[in-house]
mmCIF file of C-alpha atoms in Angstrom:
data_model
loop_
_atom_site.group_PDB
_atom_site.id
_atom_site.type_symbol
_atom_site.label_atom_id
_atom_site.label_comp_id
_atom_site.label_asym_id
_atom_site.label_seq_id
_atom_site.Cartn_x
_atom_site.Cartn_y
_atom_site.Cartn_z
ATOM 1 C CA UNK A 1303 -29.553 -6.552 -60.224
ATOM 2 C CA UNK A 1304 -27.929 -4.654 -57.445
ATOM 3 C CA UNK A 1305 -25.470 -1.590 -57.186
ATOM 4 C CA UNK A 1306 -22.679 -1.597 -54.194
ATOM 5 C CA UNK A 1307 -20.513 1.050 -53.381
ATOM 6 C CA UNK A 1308 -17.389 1.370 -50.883
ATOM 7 C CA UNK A 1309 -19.664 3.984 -49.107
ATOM 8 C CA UNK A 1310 -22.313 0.876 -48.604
ATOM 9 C CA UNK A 1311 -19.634 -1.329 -47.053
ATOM 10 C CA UNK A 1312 -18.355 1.155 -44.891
ATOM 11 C CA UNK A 1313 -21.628 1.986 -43.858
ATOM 12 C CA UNK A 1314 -21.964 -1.845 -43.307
ATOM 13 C CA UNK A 1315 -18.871 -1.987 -41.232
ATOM 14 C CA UNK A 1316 -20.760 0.785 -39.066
ATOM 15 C CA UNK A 1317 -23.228 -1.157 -38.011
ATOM 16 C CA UNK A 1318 -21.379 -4.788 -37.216
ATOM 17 C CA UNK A 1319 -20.080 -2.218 -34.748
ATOM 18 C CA UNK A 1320 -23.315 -1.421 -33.422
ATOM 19 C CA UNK A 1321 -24.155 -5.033 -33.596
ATOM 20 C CA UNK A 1322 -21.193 -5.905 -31.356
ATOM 21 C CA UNK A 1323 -21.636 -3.310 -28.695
ATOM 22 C CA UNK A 1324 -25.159 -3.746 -28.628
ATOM 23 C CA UNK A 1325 -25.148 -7.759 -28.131
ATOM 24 C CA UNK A 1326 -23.901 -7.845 -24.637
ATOM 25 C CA UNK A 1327 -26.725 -5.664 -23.656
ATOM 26 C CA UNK A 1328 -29.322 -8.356 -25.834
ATOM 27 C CA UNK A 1329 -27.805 -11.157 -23.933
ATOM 28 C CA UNK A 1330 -28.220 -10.154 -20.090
ATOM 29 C CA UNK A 1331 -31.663 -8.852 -21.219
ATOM 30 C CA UNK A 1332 -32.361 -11.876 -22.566
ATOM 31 C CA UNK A 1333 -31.091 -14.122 -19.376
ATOM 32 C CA UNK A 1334 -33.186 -11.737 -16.897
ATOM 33 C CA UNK A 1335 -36.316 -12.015 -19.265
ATOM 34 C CA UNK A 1336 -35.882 -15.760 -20.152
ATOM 35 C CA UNK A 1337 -35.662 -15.026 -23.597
ATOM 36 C CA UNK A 1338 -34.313 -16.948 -26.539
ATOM 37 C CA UNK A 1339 -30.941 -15.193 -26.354
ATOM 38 C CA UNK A 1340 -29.131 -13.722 -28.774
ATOM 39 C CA UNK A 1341 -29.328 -14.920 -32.260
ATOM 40 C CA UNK A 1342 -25.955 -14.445 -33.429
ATOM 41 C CA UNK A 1343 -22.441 -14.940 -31.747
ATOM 42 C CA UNK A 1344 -19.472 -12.028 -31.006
ATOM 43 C CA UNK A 1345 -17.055 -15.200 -33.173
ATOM 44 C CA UNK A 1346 -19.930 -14.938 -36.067
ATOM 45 C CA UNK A 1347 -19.806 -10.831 -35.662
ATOM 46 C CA UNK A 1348 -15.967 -10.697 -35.976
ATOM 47 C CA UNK A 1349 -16.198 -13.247 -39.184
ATOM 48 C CA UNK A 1350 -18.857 -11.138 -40.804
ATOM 49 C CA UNK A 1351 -16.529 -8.085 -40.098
ATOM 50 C CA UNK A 1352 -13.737 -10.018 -41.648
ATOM 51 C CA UNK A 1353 -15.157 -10.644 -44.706
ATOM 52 C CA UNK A 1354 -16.936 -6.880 -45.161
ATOM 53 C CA UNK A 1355 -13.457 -5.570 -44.574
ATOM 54 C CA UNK A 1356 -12.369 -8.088 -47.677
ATOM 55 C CA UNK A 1357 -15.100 -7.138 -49.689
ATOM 56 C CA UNK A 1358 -13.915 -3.117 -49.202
ATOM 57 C CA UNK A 1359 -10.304 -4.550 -49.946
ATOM 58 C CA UNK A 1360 -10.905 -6.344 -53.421
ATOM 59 C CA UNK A 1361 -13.805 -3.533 -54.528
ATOM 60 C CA UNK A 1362 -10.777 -0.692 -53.536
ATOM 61 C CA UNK A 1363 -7.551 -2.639 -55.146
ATOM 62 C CA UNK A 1364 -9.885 -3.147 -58.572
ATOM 63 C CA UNK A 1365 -11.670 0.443 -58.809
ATOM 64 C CA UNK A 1366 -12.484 -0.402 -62.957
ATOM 65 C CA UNK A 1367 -13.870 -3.757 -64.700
ATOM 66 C CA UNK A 1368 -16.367 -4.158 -67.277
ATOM 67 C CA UNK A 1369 -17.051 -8.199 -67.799
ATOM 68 C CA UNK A 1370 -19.233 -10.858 -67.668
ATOM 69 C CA UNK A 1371 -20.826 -11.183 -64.026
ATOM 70 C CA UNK A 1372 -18.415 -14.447 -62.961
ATOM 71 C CA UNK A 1373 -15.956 -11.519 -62.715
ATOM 72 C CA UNK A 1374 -18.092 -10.659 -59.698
ATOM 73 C CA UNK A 1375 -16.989 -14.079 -58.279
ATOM 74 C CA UNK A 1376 -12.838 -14.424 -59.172
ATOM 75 C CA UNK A 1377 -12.362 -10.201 -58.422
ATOM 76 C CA UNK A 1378 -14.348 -9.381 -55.316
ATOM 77 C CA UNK A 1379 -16.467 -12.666 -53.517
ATOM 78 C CA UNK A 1380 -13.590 -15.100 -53.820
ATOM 79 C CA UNK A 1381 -10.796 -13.205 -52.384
ATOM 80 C CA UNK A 1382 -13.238 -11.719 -49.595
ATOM 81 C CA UNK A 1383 -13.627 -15.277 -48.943
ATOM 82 C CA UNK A 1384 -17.218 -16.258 -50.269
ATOM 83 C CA UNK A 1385 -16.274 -19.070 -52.321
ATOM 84 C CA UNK A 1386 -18.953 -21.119 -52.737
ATOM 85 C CA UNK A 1387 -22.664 -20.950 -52.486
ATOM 86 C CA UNK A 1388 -22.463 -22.952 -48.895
ATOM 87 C CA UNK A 1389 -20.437 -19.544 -47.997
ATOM 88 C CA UNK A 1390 -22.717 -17.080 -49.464
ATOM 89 C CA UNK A 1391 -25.888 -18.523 -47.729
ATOM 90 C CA UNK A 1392 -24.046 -17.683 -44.510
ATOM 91 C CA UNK A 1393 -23.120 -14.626 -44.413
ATOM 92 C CA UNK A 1394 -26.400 -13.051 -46.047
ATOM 93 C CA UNK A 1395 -27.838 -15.294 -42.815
ATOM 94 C CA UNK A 1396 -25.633 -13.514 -40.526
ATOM 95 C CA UNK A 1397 -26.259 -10.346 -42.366
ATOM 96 C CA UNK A 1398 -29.814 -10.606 -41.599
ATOM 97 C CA UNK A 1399 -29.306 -11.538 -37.906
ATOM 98 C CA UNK A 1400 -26.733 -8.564 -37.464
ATOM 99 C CA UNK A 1401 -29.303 -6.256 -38.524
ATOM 100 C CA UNK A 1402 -31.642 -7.246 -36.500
ATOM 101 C CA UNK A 1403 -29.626 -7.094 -33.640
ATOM 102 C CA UNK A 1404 -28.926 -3.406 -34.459
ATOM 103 C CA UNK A 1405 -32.814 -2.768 -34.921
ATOM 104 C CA UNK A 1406 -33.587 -4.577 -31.446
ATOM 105 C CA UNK A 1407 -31.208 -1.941 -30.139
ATOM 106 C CA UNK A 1408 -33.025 1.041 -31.995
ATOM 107 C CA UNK A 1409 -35.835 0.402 -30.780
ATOM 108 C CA UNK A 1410 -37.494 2.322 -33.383
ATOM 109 C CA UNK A 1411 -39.934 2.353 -36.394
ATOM 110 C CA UNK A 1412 -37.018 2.638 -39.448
ATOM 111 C CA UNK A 1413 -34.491 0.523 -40.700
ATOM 112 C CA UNK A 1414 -31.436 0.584 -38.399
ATOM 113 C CA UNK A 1415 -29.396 -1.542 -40.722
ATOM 114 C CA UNK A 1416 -30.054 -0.638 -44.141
ATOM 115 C CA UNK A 1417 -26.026 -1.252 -45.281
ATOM 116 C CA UNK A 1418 -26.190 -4.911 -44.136
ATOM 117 C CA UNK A 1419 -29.846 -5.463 -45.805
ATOM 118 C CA UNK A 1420 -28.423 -4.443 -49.008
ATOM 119 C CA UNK A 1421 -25.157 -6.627 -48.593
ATOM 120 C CA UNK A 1422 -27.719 -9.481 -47.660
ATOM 121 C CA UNK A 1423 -29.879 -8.448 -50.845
ATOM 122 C CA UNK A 1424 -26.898 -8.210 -52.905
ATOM 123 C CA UNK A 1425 -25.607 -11.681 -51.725
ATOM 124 C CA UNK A 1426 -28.191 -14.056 -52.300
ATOM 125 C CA UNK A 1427 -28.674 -12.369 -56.036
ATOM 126 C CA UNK A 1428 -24.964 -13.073 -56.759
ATOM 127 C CA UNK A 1429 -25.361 -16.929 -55.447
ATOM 128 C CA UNK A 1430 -28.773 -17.863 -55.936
ATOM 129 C CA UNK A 1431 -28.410 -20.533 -54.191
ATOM 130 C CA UNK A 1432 -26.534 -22.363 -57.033
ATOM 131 C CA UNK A 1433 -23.509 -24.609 -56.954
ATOM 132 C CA UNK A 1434 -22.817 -23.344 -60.530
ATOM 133 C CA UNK A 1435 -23.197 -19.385 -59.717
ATOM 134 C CA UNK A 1436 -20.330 -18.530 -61.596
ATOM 135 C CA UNK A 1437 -20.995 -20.107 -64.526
ATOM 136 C CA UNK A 1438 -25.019 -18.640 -64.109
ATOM 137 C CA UNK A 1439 -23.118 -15.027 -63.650
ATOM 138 C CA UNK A 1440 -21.228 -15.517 -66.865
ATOM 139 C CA UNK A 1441 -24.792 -16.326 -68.797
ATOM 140 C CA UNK A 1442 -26.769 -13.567 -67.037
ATOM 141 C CA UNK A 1443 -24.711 -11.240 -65.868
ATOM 142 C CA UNK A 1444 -22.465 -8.073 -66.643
ATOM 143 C CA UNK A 1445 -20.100 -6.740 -63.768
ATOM 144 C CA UNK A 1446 -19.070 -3.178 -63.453
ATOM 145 C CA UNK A 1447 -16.972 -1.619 -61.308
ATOM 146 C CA UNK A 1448 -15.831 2.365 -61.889
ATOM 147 C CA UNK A 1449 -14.606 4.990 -59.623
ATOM 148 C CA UNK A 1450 -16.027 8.522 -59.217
ATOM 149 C CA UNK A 1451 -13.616 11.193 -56.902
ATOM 150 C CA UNK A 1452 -13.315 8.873 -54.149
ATOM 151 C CA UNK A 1453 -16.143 6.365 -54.237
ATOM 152 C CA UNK A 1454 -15.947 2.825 -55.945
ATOM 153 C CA UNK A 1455 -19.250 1.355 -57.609
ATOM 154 C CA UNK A 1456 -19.983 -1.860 -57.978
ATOM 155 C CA UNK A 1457 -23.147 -2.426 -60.499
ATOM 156 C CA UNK A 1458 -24.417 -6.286 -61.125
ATOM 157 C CA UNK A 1459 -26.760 -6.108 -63.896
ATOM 158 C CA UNK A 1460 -29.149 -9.149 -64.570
ATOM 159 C CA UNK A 1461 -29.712 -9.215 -68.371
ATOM 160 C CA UNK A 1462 -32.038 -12.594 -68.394
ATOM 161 C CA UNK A 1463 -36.275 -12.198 -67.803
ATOM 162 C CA UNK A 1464 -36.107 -15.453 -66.996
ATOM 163 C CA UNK A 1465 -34.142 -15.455 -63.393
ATOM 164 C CA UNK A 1466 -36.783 -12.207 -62.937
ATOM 165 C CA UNK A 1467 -39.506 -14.285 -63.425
ATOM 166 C CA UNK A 1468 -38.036 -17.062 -61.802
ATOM 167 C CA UNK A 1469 -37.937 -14.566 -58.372
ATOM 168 C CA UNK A 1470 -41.581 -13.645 -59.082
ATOM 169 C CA UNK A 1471 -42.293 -17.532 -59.039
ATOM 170 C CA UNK A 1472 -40.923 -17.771 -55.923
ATOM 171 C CA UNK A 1473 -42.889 -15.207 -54.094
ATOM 172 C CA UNK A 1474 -45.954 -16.895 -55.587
ATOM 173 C CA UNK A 1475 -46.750 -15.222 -58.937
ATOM 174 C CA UNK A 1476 -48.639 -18.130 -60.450
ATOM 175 C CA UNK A 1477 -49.990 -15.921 -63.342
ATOM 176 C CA UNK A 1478 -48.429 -12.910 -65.432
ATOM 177 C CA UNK A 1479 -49.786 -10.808 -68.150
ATOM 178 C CA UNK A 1480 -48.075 -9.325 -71.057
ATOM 179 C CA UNK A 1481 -49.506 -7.287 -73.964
ATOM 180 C CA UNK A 1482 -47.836 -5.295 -76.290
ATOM 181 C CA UNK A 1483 -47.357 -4.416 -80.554
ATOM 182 C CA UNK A 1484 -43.573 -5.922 -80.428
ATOM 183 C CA UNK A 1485 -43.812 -8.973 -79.240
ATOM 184 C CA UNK A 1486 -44.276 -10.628 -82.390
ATOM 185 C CA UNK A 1487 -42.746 -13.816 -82.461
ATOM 186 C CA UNK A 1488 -44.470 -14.865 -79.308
ATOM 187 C CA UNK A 1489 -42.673 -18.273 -79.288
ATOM 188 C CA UNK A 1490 -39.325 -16.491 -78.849
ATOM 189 C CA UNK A 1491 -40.486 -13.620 -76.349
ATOM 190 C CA UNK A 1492 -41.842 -17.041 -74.545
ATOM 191 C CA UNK A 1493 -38.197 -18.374 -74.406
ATOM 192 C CA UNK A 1494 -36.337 -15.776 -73.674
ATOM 193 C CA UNK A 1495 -38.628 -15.738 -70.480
ATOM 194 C CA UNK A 1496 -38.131 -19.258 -70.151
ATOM 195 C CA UNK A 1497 -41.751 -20.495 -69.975
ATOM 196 C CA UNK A 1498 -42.164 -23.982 -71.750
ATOM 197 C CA UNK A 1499 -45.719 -23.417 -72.092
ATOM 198 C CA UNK A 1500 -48.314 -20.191 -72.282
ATOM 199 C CA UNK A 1501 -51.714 -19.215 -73.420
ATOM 200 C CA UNK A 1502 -50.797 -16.529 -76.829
ATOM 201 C CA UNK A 1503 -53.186 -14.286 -78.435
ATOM 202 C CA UNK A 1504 -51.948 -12.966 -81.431
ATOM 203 C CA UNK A 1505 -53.877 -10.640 -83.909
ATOM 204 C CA UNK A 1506 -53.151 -10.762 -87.437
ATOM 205 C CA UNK A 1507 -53.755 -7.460 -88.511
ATOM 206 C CA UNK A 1508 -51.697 -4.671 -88.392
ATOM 207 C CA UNK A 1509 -52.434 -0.999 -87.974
ATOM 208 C CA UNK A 1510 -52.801 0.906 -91.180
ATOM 209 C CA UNK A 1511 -50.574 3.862 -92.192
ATOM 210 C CA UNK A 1512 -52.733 6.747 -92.674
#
């Protein structure tokens, strides 16, 4: 789940700027030093900025929605021009590589780029990577968008355990332990996490009254 608001993008908007002032700089440090060079292009910049600015367009023109999370996709991704998974694997790429452009040029200890981390975040959650994300949104997902004064929100709830425990599989979680009093019928707690097999432990008793 993530939560986006038009505060976050232009915050995000902020620091492409940074990011495009401050690659010049990168670049002849780079040549003098013999250095990799810069990671990113101005062309990939000004695309990124593109598509931010189309993401703050579709979030302003729908300012309320309440639907299943493929809404996310045909109301806000599509029209900002991330149409397809290919799409949304490059830009949270370039989001990451922006960033760290801006946190070369810091120079410091904290997170210079903390608006294009969270669009990166916030993009590979609403792809996953999956030709079929829109249909996977639709399963998993509710979309909200409401406005408050003059900020727009944009919340993505995930309402499946089993994508979360599918992202603690992929950082390596081999093992997970859960105990509880309610989770009687284990075989249905197990699907609804989508394990096909587990190791239950199931008391029959039950606590008495008094």
């Amino acid at each position: 789940s993530f939560s986006l608001t038009s505060v976050d993008l232009a915050g995000a908007l902020q620091e492409i700027d940074r990011a495009v002032s401050a690659a010049p700089r990168q670049e002849l440090a780079s040549n003098v030093d013999g250095g990799e060079g810069l990671q990113i292009s101005e062309d990939e910049l000004l695309s990124l900025k593109r598509i931010i600015l189309g993401l703050e367009d579709a979030l302003m023109n729908t300012k309320h929605l309440e639907e299943k999370g493929g809404a996310l996709h045909e109301k806000i991704l599509t029209p900002a021009g991330l149409t397809c998974a290919a799409a949304g694997a490059w830009f949270a790429d370039a989001c990451k590589r922006a960033g760290d452009v801006v946190q070369a040029d810091a120079r410091g200890t904290g997170n210079a780029a903390p608006k294009l981390e969270l669009l990166e975040r916030a993009c590979v959650l609403a792809f996953r990577g999956d030709a079929q994300c829109k249909a996977l949104a639709d399963d998993h997902y509710r979309v909200r968008i409401a406005t408050d004064q003059d900020e727009v929100r944009l919340d993505y709830w995930c309402f499946s355990p089993a994508l979360a425990l599918q992202d603690l599989r992929s950082l390596g979680v081999s093992s997970v332990l859960c105990a509880s009093g309610t989770l009687s019928p284990l075989p249905a707690f197990a699907g609804e996490l989508g394990l096909q097999t587990y190791v239950g432990l199931q008391n029959p008793h039950v606590v008495d009254a008094e």
